[in-house]
């Protein structure tokens, strides 16, 4: 290497056959992974047909699942998934996940071992940045980009500048990676990382599970970022190795790599955060948030509906009941997470508390179905956007928070600090907590 | 040269959920999407906009979801170009990939009113407001962006390159 580079620059360099790249340069990069769902793929398929391109570049690098409006919400969405299925068959795409095996694509892809460190990945969906948690360059694109990549296996990119976030310290109890990313977005604003890669380092990140890391990279786009990225480590390798035997390359940023800015965050100083309507950057520490009454509590989406999230929510909800007048909706991110949660008894906890559980879908996060909000209704949600009209009626209000804060708020009926419930609640994510509790009881 | 009336949306961070709400993503036909363009910000926009008009916007226009439907809805409604202080990354990319003009011109939104007669002079590098007489330079387009626009979007650009290589 002739010049020092960041992980992102190294990946784009290696995929565009160049010696080095600099921020601002336009490169044509080879795409390792293309993820496709029913909303943005059918238009891309139409474009390919118009261009007279009958075969995709390489079906083996494409992963497809319907996720936004599944199970089909109406005739129009039924037609979208029908077109998706027909195209998958016609192109001989093997990595297709049908209802029952499906999931929100950003959660499904890593779970099935499709993303590897060092890869380039795109999807016609802005939350593709999630996959950056694996040390990959992953970004959201539109349908035309998708069509071009499907046809040629390549896509143009402007090499982004990189912002570095050094996150030290341990997250206190009741504070999660969702609170950390809401804090970062509130610090830099919804366009604070516009066109840039957000690269995370530090002892806090190192200590996080892949699930928690994905939540952070997922919301890079909420700060305007092109991507979020973390260096692959032992945690990444174990996660990936458990799912695929394919080889991968781990890239690290050079010590003297150039960053457009560097931020230091002390995770131990954080508290639960709630982003008030109508921007993800409206984060406030829970102590500063009015305990406003809610109509709906939503635990779902590519941001926060993995098994750890469901366990955290269940830990608070267990043995309690959802407040009168509140609809609590739990939407596991994938079918596999759904089955795991069932096995662990989480659905019994949710159901007895008065929550409903849905199959995996993007659903109400984008105002699709399964929990759309009415006029002036207020929802606290584990999702990623609280824009005007995002979850339904333009006069509805969405508050963004961690699964624990959403669960606590579902119980009390107003926005609530989850820490008041956590003192005596067993940690369902800790190794074998029940055995310990049982042992103590015997003594 | 593009001439039309201005529709000013000066608020920062107008997102793609506002440009075309997700409840309409069940379609991807431009005419159908156009019926709901900007619906959650301005119910009147669709009835007021005429072919060739321009949107003049503030910072970070088009942030949020990657839906290209946002570009299609605006184009379908007859919008000839969006001139904003800055654009969110994916919207900007989607616009160029469609050969749709997205031009950055800081300060324009503050000095433009709804209905002003505008002229976007691509060759001259300026935006003229014929109602107020103001003239502003826009941020020059990069050579790559010009190539994309000139080809009429990414797919024709890719097709041309393929032909050149064959």
Coordinates of C-alpha atoms in Angstrom, one line a residue:
Chain A
X1 CA 0.0 0.0 0.0
X2 CA 1.4 3.3 -0.9
X3 CA -0.8 5.6 1.2
X4 CA -2.5 5.0 4.5
X5 CA -6.2 4.1 4.2
X6 CA -9.3 3.4 6.2
X7 CA -11.1 0.1 6.1
X8 CA -13.7 1.5 3.7
X9 CA -11.0 2.9 1.4
X10 CA -9.2 -0.5 1.5
X11 CA -12.3 -2.4 0.6
X12 CA -13.2 -0.1 -2.3
X13 CA -9.6 -0.2 -3.5
X14 CA -9.5 -4.0 -3.5
X15 CA -12.8 -4.2 -5.4
X16 CA -11.9 -1.7 -8.1
X17 CA -8.5 -3.0 -9.0
X18 CA -6.6 0.0 -7.9
X19 CA -3.4 0.6 -5.9
X20 CA -5.0 3.1 -3.7
X21 CA -8.1 5.3 -3.5
X22 CA -8.7 8.7 -2.0
X23 CA -12.0 10.2 -0.7
X24 CA -13.8 12.0 -3.4
X25 CA -12.6 9.7 -6.2
X26 CA -15.2 7.9 -8.3
X27 CA -14.5 4.1 -8.5
X28 CA -16.3 1.3 -10.2
X29 CA -16.4 -1.4 -7.6
X30 CA -17.1 -5.1 -7.9
X31 CA -20.2 -6.1 -5.8
X32 CA -19.9 -9.3 -3.8
X33 CA -23.5 -9.3 -2.4
X34 CA -26.7 -8.0 -3.7
X35 CA -29.7 -8.2 -1.5
X36 CA -33.2 -7.8 -3.0
X37 CA -36.7 -7.4 -1.6
X38 CA -40.2 -6.9 -3.1
X39 CA -40.5 -3.1 -3.0
X40 CA -37.4 -1.9 -4.9
X41 CA -36.5 -5.0 -6.9
X42 CA -39.5 -5.2 -9.3
X43 CA -38.8 -1.8 -10.8
X44 CA -35.1 -2.9 -11.3
X45 CA -36.4 -6.0 -13.0
X46 CA -38.5 -3.9 -15.3
X47 CA -35.5 -1.8 -16.1
X48 CA -33.4 -4.8 -17.0
X49 CA -36.1 -6.1 -19.3
X50 CA -36.3 -2.7 -21.0
X51 CA -32.5 -2.8 -21.5
X52 CA -32.9 -6.3 -23.1
X53 CA -30.8 -7.9 -20.3
X54 CA -32.2 -11.3 -19.8
X55 CA -29.6 -12.8 -17.4
X56 CA -28.2 -11.3 -14.1
X57 CA -24.5 -11.1 -13.9
X58 CA -24.2 -13.8 -11.2
X59 CA -27.2 -15.4 -9.5
X60 CA -25.0 -16.8 -6.7
X61 CA -24.2 -13.4 -5.2
X62 CA -27.9 -12.4 -4.9
X63 CA -30.0 -13.0 -1.8
X64 CA -33.7 -12.4 -2.0
X65 CA -36.5 -12.3 0.6
X66 CA -39.9 -10.5 0.6
X67 CA -40.0 -8.4 3.8
X68 CA -41.7 -5.1 3.6
X69 CA -45.4 -6.1 3.2
X70 CA -45.3 -9.8 4.1
X71 CA -47.6 -11.7 4.4
X72 CA -49.1 -9.9 1.4
X73 CA -51.0 -6.9 2.7
X74 CA -53.2 -6.3 -0.3
X75 CA -53.5 -7.1 -4.0
X76 CA -50.8 -4.6 -5.0
X77 CA -48.2 -6.1 -2.6
X78 CA -49.2 -9.6 -3.6
X79 CA -48.3 -8.6 -7.2
X80 CA -44.9 -7.2 -6.0
X81 CA -44.0 -10.5 -4.3
X82 CA -45.4 -12.5 -7.2
X83 CA -43.1 -10.6 -9.6
X84 CA -40.2 -11.1 -7.2
X85 CA -40.8 -14.9 -7.0
X86 CA -41.2 -15.2 -10.8
X87 CA -37.9 -13.4 -11.3
X88 CA -36.1 -15.5 -8.7
X89 CA -37.3 -18.7 -10.6
X90 CA -36.4 -17.3 -14.0
X91 CA -32.9 -16.3 -12.9
X92 CA -32.2 -19.5 -11.0
X93 CA -31.4 -17.6 -7.8
X94 CA -30.9 -20.2 -5.0
X95 CA -30.8 -17.9 -2.0
X96 CA -34.5 -17.1 -1.9
X97 CA -36.2 -17.1 1.5
X98 CA -39.9 -17.7 1.3
X99 CA -42.5 -16.8 3.9
X100 CA -41.8 -19.0 6.9
X101 CA -38.1 -18.9 6.3
X102 CA -38.1 -15.2 5.5
X103 CA -37.0 -12.2 7.5
X104 CA -36.3 -8.5 7.3
X105 CA -33.4 -8.6 4.8
X106 CA -30.8 -6.8 6.9
X107 CA -31.3 -9.2 9.8
X108 CA -31.7 -12.3 7.6
X109 CA -28.6 -11.9 5.5
X110 CA -26.1 -12.0 8.4
X111 CA -28.1 -14.7 10.2
X112 CA -27.7 -17.0 7.2
X113 CA -24.0 -16.3 6.7
X114 CA -24.4 -14.3 3.5
X115 CA -22.3 -11.3 4.6
X116 CA -18.5 -11.7 5.1
X117 CA -15.9 -9.3 6.4
X118 CA -14.2 -7.4 3.6
X119 CA -17.1 -7.7 1.1
X120 CA -19.0 -5.0 -0.8
X121 CA -22.8 -5.3 -0.4
X122 CA -25.7 -3.3 -1.7
X123 CA -29.5 -3.5 -1.5
X124 CA -32.3 -1.2 -2.7
X125 CA -32.8 -0.2 0.9
X126 CA -31.2 2.5 3.0
X127 CA -30.7 0.3 6.1
X128 CA -28.2 -1.9 4.2
X129 CA -25.6 -0.1 6.3
X130 CA -26.4 -2.7 9.0
X131 CA -24.0 -5.1 7.3
X132 CA -21.1 -2.8 8.0
X133 CA -21.0 -4.3 11.5
X134 CA -19.2 -7.2 9.9
X135 CA -16.3 -5.1 8.5
X136 CA -17.9 -5.0 5.1
X137 CA -18.7 -1.9 2.9
X138 CA -22.5 -2.0 2.7
X139 CA -24.7 0.8 1.5
X140 CA -28.3 1.4 0.4
X141 CA -29.1 2.3 -3.3
X142 CA -32.1 2.9 -5.5
X143 CA -33.6 0.6 -8.1
X144 CA -31.5 1.9 -11.0
X145 CA -28.3 1.2 -9.1
X146 CA -29.7 -2.2 -8.2
X147 CA -30.4 -2.9 -11.9
X148 CA -27.0 -1.8 -13.0
X149 CA -25.3 -4.0 -10.3
X150 CA -27.5 -7.0 -11.2
X151 CA -26.6 -6.6 -14.9
X152 CA -22.8 -5.9 -14.5
X153 CA -21.8 -7.1 -11.0
X154 CA -20.3 -3.6 -10.5
X155 CA -21.4 -0.2 -9.3
X156 CA -20.0 3.3 -9.2
X157 CA -19.1 4.9 -5.8
X158 CA -17.7 8.1 -4.7
X159 CA -15.1 7.0 -2.1
X160 CA -16.5 8.5 1.1
X161 CA -14.5 10.4 3.7
X162 CA -14.5 8.5 7.0
X163 CA -15.6 9.8 10.4
X164 CA -14.0 8.0 13.3
X165 CA -15.9 7.3 16.6
X166 CA -13.9 6.1 19.5
X167 CA -16.3 4.6 22.0
X168 CA -14.8 3.7 25.3
X169 CA -16.3 2.4 28.6
X170 CA -19.1 0.0 29.3
X171 CA -22.7 0.7 28.7
X172 CA -24.4 1.0 32.1
X173 CA -27.3 -1.4 32.9
X174 CA -30.4 -0.4 31.1
X175 CA -28.5 1.4 28.4
X176 CA -28.0 -0.3 25.0
X177 CA -26.3 0.1 21.7
X178 CA -29.6 1.8 20.5
X179 CA -29.1 4.5 23.1
X180 CA -25.5 4.9 21.9
X181 CA -26.4 5.4 18.2
X182 CA -29.3 7.7 19.1
X183 CA -26.7 9.7 21.2
X184 CA -24.3 9.8 18.2
X185 CA -27.0 10.9 15.8
X186 CA -28.2 13.6 18.2
X187 CA -24.6 14.8 18.6
X188 CA -23.9 15.2 14.9
X189 CA -27.4 15.7 13.4
X190 CA -29.4 13.9 10.7
X191 CA -26.9 15.1 8.1
X192 CA -23.8 15.1 10.3
X193 CA -22.4 12.2 8.4
X194 CA -23.7 13.1 4.9
X195 CA -21.8 11.1 2.2
X196 CA -19.4 9.8 4.9
X197 CA -18.5 6.4 6.3
X198 CA -19.0 6.2 10.1
X199 CA -16.2 4.0 11.5
X200 CA -16.4 2.7 15.1
X201 CA -13.7 1.7 17.4
X202 CA -13.0 1.3 21.1
X203 CA -13.5 -0.9 24.1
X204 CA -17.2 -0.5 24.2
X205 CA -17.7 -1.6 20.6
X206 CA -15.3 -4.5 21.2
X207 CA -17.4 -5.7 24.1
X208 CA -20.7 -5.7 22.1
X209 CA -22.3 -8.7 20.5
X210 CA -22.9 -8.8 16.7
X211 CA -26.6 -8.1 17.3
X212 CA -25.8 -4.9 19.3
X213 CA -23.2 -3.8 16.7
X214 CA -25.7 -4.2 13.9
X215 CA -28.1 -1.8 15.6
X216 CA -25.4 0.9 15.5
X217 CA -24.4 0.4 11.9
X218 CA -28.1 0.1 10.9
X219 CA -28.7 3.7 11.8
X220 CA -25.7 5.3 10.0
X221 CA -28.2 6.5 7.3
X222 CA -30.1 8.3 10.0
X223 CA -27.1 10.6 10.3
X224 CA -26.9 10.8 6.5
X225 CA -24.0 8.3 6.4
X226 CA -23.1 6.3 3.4
X227 CA -22.1 3.4 5.6
X228 CA -21.3 2.4 9.1
X229 CA -18.3 0.1 9.6
X230 CA -16.6 -1.8 12.4
X231 CA -13.4 -3.8 12.1
X232 CA -14.0 -7.5 12.2
X233 CA -12.7 -9.2 15.3
X234 CA -13.0 -12.5 17.2
X235 CA -16.7 -11.8 17.9
X236 CA -17.3 -11.3 14.2
X237 CA -15.3 -14.3 13.2
X238 CA -17.2 -16.6 15.6
X239 CA -20.5 -15.3 14.4
X240 CA -19.6 -15.8 10.7
X241 CA -17.8 -19.1 11.2
X242 CA -20.9 -20.6 12.8
X243 CA -22.8 -19.8 9.6
X244 CA -20.5 -20.3 6.7
X245 CA -17.3 -22.0 5.7
X246 CA -16.4 -19.4 3.1
X247 CA -13.1 -17.5 3.4
X248 CA -12.9 -13.8 4.0
X249 CA -10.5 -11.0 4.3
X250 CA -10.3 -8.7 7.3
X251 CA -9.3 -5.1 6.7
X252 CA -8.1 -2.7 9.3
X253 CA -7.6 1.0 9.1
X254 CA -4.0 2.1 9.0
X255 CA -2.9 3.9 12.1
X256 CA -2.1 7.0 10.1
X257 CA -5.3 6.8 7.9
X258 CA -7.0 10.1 7.4
X259 CA -10.3 10.9 9.0
X260 CA -12.5 13.8 8.2
X261 CA -13.3 14.1 12.0
X262 CA -12.7 12.1 15.2
X263 CA -15.2 11.8 18.1
X264 CA -14.6 10.4 21.5
X265 CA -17.7 9.0 23.3
X266 CA -17.7 7.7 26.9
X267 CA -20.4 5.0 26.9
X268 CA -20.3 4.7 30.7
X269 CA -21.7 8.3 30.9
X270 CA -24.8 7.5 28.8
X271 CA -28.4 7.0 29.9
X272 CA -31.4 5.6 28.1
X273 CA -32.3 8.0 25.2
X274 CA -35.6 8.7 23.5
X275 CA -35.6 10.5 20.1
X276 CA -38.7 12.8 20.1
X277 CA -40.8 13.4 17.0
X278 CA -40.0 14.1 14.1
X279 CA -36.3 13.5 13.7
X280 CA -34.0 10.7 14.8
X281 CA -31.6 13.4 16.0
X282 CA -34.0 14.7 18.6
X283 CA -32.5 12.4 21.2
X284 CA -32.9 13.3 24.9
X285 CA -31.8 11.5 28.0
X286 CA -34.8 9.9 29.5
X287 CA -34.6 12.1 32.6
X288 CA -35.4 15.1 30.4
X289 CA -38.3 13.5 28.6
X290 CA -41.9 14.2 29.7
X291 CA -43.7 10.9 30.6
X292 CA -46.2 11.4 27.8
X293 CA -48.9 8.8 27.4
X294 CA -48.6 6.4 24.5
X295 CA -51.2 4.5 22.4
X296 CA -48.8 2.0 21.0
X297 CA -45.5 0.3 21.8
X298 CA -43.8 -1.3 18.9
X299 CA -40.8 -3.7 19.2
X300 CA -39.7 -4.6 15.7
X301 CA -37.7 -3.6 12.6
X302 CA -34.2 -4.2 11.2
X303 CA -32.9 -2.0 13.9
X304 CA -34.0 -3.8 17.1
X305 CA -35.9 -7.1 16.7
X306 CA -33.1 -9.6 17.0
X307 CA -33.2 -12.3 19.8
X308 CA -31.2 -10.2 22.3
X309 CA -33.7 -7.3 21.8
X310 CA -36.7 -9.6 22.4
X311 CA -35.0 -11.0 25.6
X312 CA -34.4 -7.5 26.9
X313 CA -38.0 -6.6 26.3
X314 CA -39.3 -9.9 27.8
X315 CA -37.1 -9.3 30.9
X316 CA -39.0 -6.2 31.7
X317 CA -42.4 -7.4 30.6
X318 CA -42.3 -10.8 32.4
X319 CA -44.9 -11.1 35.1
X320 CA -46.4 -7.7 34.3
X321 CA -49.2 -6.5 32.1
X322 CA -49.3 -3.9 29.3
X323 CA -51.1 -0.7 30.5
X324 CA -54.8 -0.4 29.7
X325 CA -55.3 1.4 26.4
X326 CA -51.9 0.6 25.0
X327 CA -51.4 -1.7 22.0
X328 CA -48.1 -3.6 22.4
X329 CA -46.8 -5.2 19.2
X330 CA -43.8 -7.5 18.9
X331 CA -42.4 -8.3 15.5
X332 CA -39.3 -10.6 15.5
X333 CA -37.0 -9.6 12.6
X334 CA -36.7 -13.1 11.0
X335 CA -38.4 -16.4 11.1
X336 CA -35.4 -18.0 12.8
X337 CA -35.5 -15.4 15.6
X338 CA -39.3 -16.0 15.8
X339 CA -38.7 -19.8 16.4
X340 CA -35.9 -19.1 18.9
X341 CA -38.1 -16.7 20.8
X342 CA -40.9 -19.3 20.8
X343 CA -38.5 -22.0 22.2
X344 CA -37.2 -19.7 24.9
X345 CA -40.8 -19.0 26.1
X346 CA -40.6 -15.3 25.3
X347 CA -44.0 -15.4 23.4
X348 CA -45.7 -16.8 26.5
X349 CA -44.3 -13.8 28.4
X350 CA -45.4 -11.3 25.8
X351 CA -48.8 -12.9 25.3
X352 CA -49.6 -13.2 29.0
X353 CA -48.7 -9.5 29.4
X354 CA -51.2 -8.6 26.6
X355 CA -48.8 -8.1 23.7
X356 CA -49.4 -9.4 20.3
X357 CA -46.7 -11.2 18.2
X358 CA -46.5 -10.9 14.5
X359 CA -44.5 -12.8 11.9
X360 CA -41.3 -11.1 10.6
X361 CA -42.1 -8.0 8.5
X362 CA -40.9 -4.4 8.1
X363 CA -44.6 -3.8 8.7
X364 CA -45.5 -0.7 10.7
X365 CA -41.9 0.7 10.8
X366 CA -42.6 2.3 7.5
X367 CA -46.4 2.6 7.9
X368 CA -46.9 -0.5 5.9
X369 CA -49.2 -2.8 7.9
X370 CA -49.4 -4.6 11.3
X371 CA -49.6 -1.5 13.5
X372 CA -50.2 1.6 11.4
X373 CA -50.9 4.7 13.5
X374 CA -54.0 6.8 13.3
X375 CA -54.4 10.6 13.6
X376 CA -52.7 12.1 16.7
X377 CA -51.8 8.7 18.0
X378 CA -48.5 8.3 19.8
X379 CA -46.1 5.4 19.5
X380 CA -42.9 4.5 21.2
X381 CA -40.9 2.3 18.9
X382 CA -37.6 0.4 18.6
X383 CA -37.5 1.4 14.9
X384 CA -35.2 3.8 13.1
X385 CA -37.2 6.8 11.8
X386 CA -39.7 9.1 13.5
X387 CA -40.4 11.3 10.4
X388 CA -43.8 12.9 9.8
X389 CA -46.1 10.1 8.5
X390 CA -43.5 7.4 8.8
X391 CA -45.6 4.9 10.8
X392 CA -49.0 6.0 9.4
X393 CA -51.0 9.2 9.8
X394 CA -49.0 12.4 9.2
X395 CA -50.4 13.7 12.5
X396 CA -49.2 10.7 14.5
X397 CA -46.1 10.9 16.7
X398 CA -43.2 8.4 16.9
X399 CA -40.7 8.3 19.7
X400 CA -37.6 6.1 19.1
X401 CA -36.0 4.1 21.9
X402 CA -34.4 0.8 22.9
X403 CA -36.4 -2.4 23.3
X404 CA -36.1 -2.0 27.1
X405 CA -37.4 1.5 27.1
X406 CA -40.3 0.6 24.8
X407 CA -41.1 -2.4 27.0
X408 CA -41.1 -0.3 30.1
X409 CA -43.3 2.3 28.5
X410 CA -45.8 -0.4 27.4
X411 CA -46.1 -1.5 31.0
X412 CA -46.7 2.0 32.5
X413 CA -48.6 3.5 29.5
X414 CA -46.2 6.5 29.3
X415 CA -42.6 7.0 28.3
X416 CA -40.6 5.3 31.1
X417 CA -37.1 4.8 32.2
X418 CA -36.5 1.0 31.9
X419 CA -34.1 1.0 34.8
X420 CA -36.9 1.1 37.3
X421 CA -37.8 -2.4 36.3
X422 CA -34.4 -3.9 35.9
X423 CA -33.1 -4.1 39.4
X424 CA -34.7 -7.4 40.2
X425 CA -35.3 -8.7 36.7
X426 CA -33.1 -11.7 35.7
X427 CA -30.9 -11.0 32.6
X428 CA -32.2 -13.3 29.9
X429 CA -29.1 -12.6 27.8
X430 CA -26.7 -13.6 30.5
X431 CA -25.3 -17.1 30.3
X432 CA -27.6 -19.6 32.0
X433 CA -29.2 -17.1 34.4
X434 CA -31.9 -19.5 35.5
X435 CA -29.5 -22.1 36.7
X436 CA -27.8 -19.5 38.9
X437 CA -31.1 -18.4 40.3
X438 CA -32.1 -22.0 40.9
X439 CA -28.8 -22.7 42.7
X440 CA -29.4 -19.7 44.9
X441 CA -32.9 -20.8 45.8
X442 CA -31.6 -24.2 46.8
X443 CA -29.1 -22.6 49.2
Chain B
X1 CA -32.0 25.8 -20.2
X2 CA -34.9 24.9 -17.9
X3 CA -37.5 27.4 -17.1
X4 CA -40.5 27.1 -14.8
X5 CA -42.1 28.3 -11.6
X6 CA -40.6 27.7 -8.2
X7 CA -42.1 25.6 -5.5
X8 CA -40.2 26.4 -2.4
X9 CA -39.7 23.9 0.4
X10 CA -37.1 25.7 2.6
X11 CA -37.2 23.4 5.6
X12 CA -34.1 21.3 6.1
X13 CA -34.3 17.4 6.0
X14 CA -37.3 16.9 3.8
X15 CA -37.3 13.2 3.7
X16 CA -38.4 10.6 1.1
X17 CA -41.3 9.5 3.3
X18 CA -42.6 13.0 2.9
X19 CA -41.8 13.2 -0.9
X20 CA -43.7 9.9 -1.4
X21 CA -45.2 8.2 1.7
X22 CA -44.5 4.5 2.0
X23 CA -48.2 3.7 1.8
X24 CA -47.9 4.4 -2.0
X25 CA -44.8 2.2 -2.5
X26 CA -47.1 -0.5 -3.8
X27 CA -46.9 1.2 -7.1
X28 CA -43.9 2.2 -9.2
X29 CA -45.7 3.8 -12.1
X30 CA -44.6 7.5 -12.3
X31 CA -48.1 8.8 -13.1
X32 CA -49.6 6.9 -10.2
X33 CA -46.9 8.0 -7.8
X34 CA -47.1 11.6 -9.0
X35 CA -50.7 11.9 -7.7
X36 CA -49.2 11.7 -4.2
X37 CA -46.0 13.7 -4.6
X38 CA -45.2 15.8 -1.5
X39 CA -48.6 14.9 -0.1
X40 CA -47.6 14.8 3.6
X41 CA -46.0 18.3 3.4
X42 CA -48.3 20.0 1.0
X43 CA -51.7 18.8 -0.1
X44 CA -51.8 21.5 -2.7
X45 CA -48.5 20.7 -4.5
X46 CA -49.9 18.2 -6.9
X47 CA -52.7 20.5 -8.1
X48 CA -50.4 23.5 -8.4
X49 CA -47.3 21.9 -10.1
X50 CA -47.1 22.3 -13.9
X51 CA -44.7 20.5 -16.3
X52 CA -41.3 22.2 -16.2
X53 CA -41.6 23.7 -12.7
X54 CA -38.7 23.5 -10.3
X55 CA -38.5 22.6 -6.6
X56 CA -36.3 24.9 -4.6
X57 CA -35.3 23.4 -1.3
X58 CA -33.1 23.7 1.8
X59 CA -30.5 21.5 3.3
X60 CA -30.4 17.7 3.1
X61 CA -33.3 17.3 0.6
X62 CA -34.4 13.7 0.2
X63 CA -32.9 12.2 3.3
X64 CA -34.1 8.8 4.7
X65 CA -35.4 5.9 2.8
X66 CA -33.6 4.9 -0.5
X67 CA -36.8 4.7 -2.4
X68 CA -36.2 5.8 -6.0
X69 CA -40.0 6.3 -6.1
X70 CA -39.3 9.8 -4.6
X71 CA -37.5 10.8 -7.9
X72 CA -40.2 9.1 -10.0
X73 CA -43.0 10.8 -8.1
X74 CA -41.5 14.3 -8.7
X75 CA -40.6 13.6 -12.3
X76 CA -44.1 12.2 -12.9
X77 CA -45.6 15.3 -11.4
X78 CA -43.7 17.3 -14.0
X79 CA -40.9 18.7 -11.9
X80 CA -38.0 19.4 -14.2
X81 CA -35.3 19.8 -11.5
X82 CA -34.7 20.1 -7.8
X83 CA -32.4 22.9 -6.7
X84 CA -31.5 22.5 -3.0
X85 CA -28.9 23.9 -0.6
X86 CA -27.7 20.3 -0.2
X87 CA -29.0 16.8 -1.0
X88 CA -29.0 13.6 1.0
X89 CA -26.7 11.0 -0.6
X90 CA -29.2 8.4 -2.0
X91 CA -31.7 10.9 -3.4
X92 CA -28.9 12.6 -5.2
X93 CA -27.6 9.3 -6.6
X94 CA -31.1 8.2 -7.6
X95 CA -31.7 11.5 -9.4
X96 CA -28.5 11.3 -11.4
X97 CA -29.1 7.7 -12.2
X98 CA -32.4 8.7 -13.7
X99 CA -30.9 11.6 -15.6
X100 CA -33.0 13.9 -13.4
X101 CA -31.4 17.2 -12.4
X102 CA -30.5 17.7 -8.8
X103 CA -28.5 20.9 -8.4
X104 CA -27.0 22.3 -5.3
X105 CA -27.3 26.1 -4.8
X106 CA -26.9 27.3 -1.2
X107 CA -28.9 30.3 -0.3
X108 CA -31.4 30.1 -3.1
X109 CA -34.4 28.8 -1.0
X110 CA -34.1 31.8 1.4
X111 CA -34.5 34.3 -1.5
X112 CA -37.1 32.5 -3.6
X113 CA -40.9 32.6 -3.2
X114 CA -43.5 30.2 -4.4
X115 CA -44.4 31.0 -8.0
X116 CA -41.2 32.9 -8.9
X117 CA -40.3 32.5 -12.5
X118 CA -37.0 30.6 -12.5
X119 CA -34.4 29.6 -15.1
X120 CA -31.8 27.0 -14.6
X121 CA -28.9 27.7 -17.0
X122 CA -26.8 24.6 -17.0
X123 CA -24.2 25.9 -19.4
X124 CA -23.9 29.3 -17.7
X125 CA -23.7 27.6 -14.2
X126 CA -26.4 30.0 -12.8
X127 CA -29.9 30.1 -11.6
X128 CA -31.9 33.2 -12.5
X129 CA -35.0 34.4 -10.7
X130 CA -36.9 36.4 -13.3
X131 CA -39.4 37.6 -10.7
X132 CA -36.8 39.2 -8.4
X133 CA -33.9 39.6 -10.9
X134 CA -31.6 37.7 -8.6
X135 CA -28.8 35.5 -10.2
X136 CA -26.9 32.9 -8.3
X137 CA -24.2 30.5 -9.3
X138 CA -24.9 26.8 -8.4
X139 CA -22.3 24.3 -7.3
X140 CA -20.6 23.1 -10.5
X141 CA -21.5 19.5 -11.5
X142 CA -18.5 17.2 -11.6
X143 CA -17.4 15.7 -14.9
X144 CA -18.8 12.2 -13.9
X145 CA -22.2 13.7 -13.0
X146 CA -22.2 15.5 -16.3
X147 CA -21.4 12.3 -18.1
X148 CA -24.3 10.5 -16.3
X149 CA -26.8 13.3 -17.1
X150 CA -25.6 13.5 -20.6
X151 CA -26.2 9.8 -21.1
X152 CA -29.7 10.2 -19.7
X153 CA -29.0 8.2 -16.6
X154 CA -27.0 5.2 -15.3
X155 CA -28.4 2.5 -17.4
X156 CA -27.8 4.2 -20.7
X157 CA -24.4 5.2 -19.4
X158 CA -23.6 1.5 -18.6
X159 CA -25.0 0.4 -22.0
X160 CA -22.9 3.0 -23.8
X161 CA -19.7 1.8 -22.0
X162 CA -20.5 -1.8 -22.8
X163 CA -21.0 -1.0 -26.5
X164 CA -17.7 0.9 -26.5
X165 CA -15.9 -2.1 -25.0
X166 CA -17.5 -4.6 -27.3

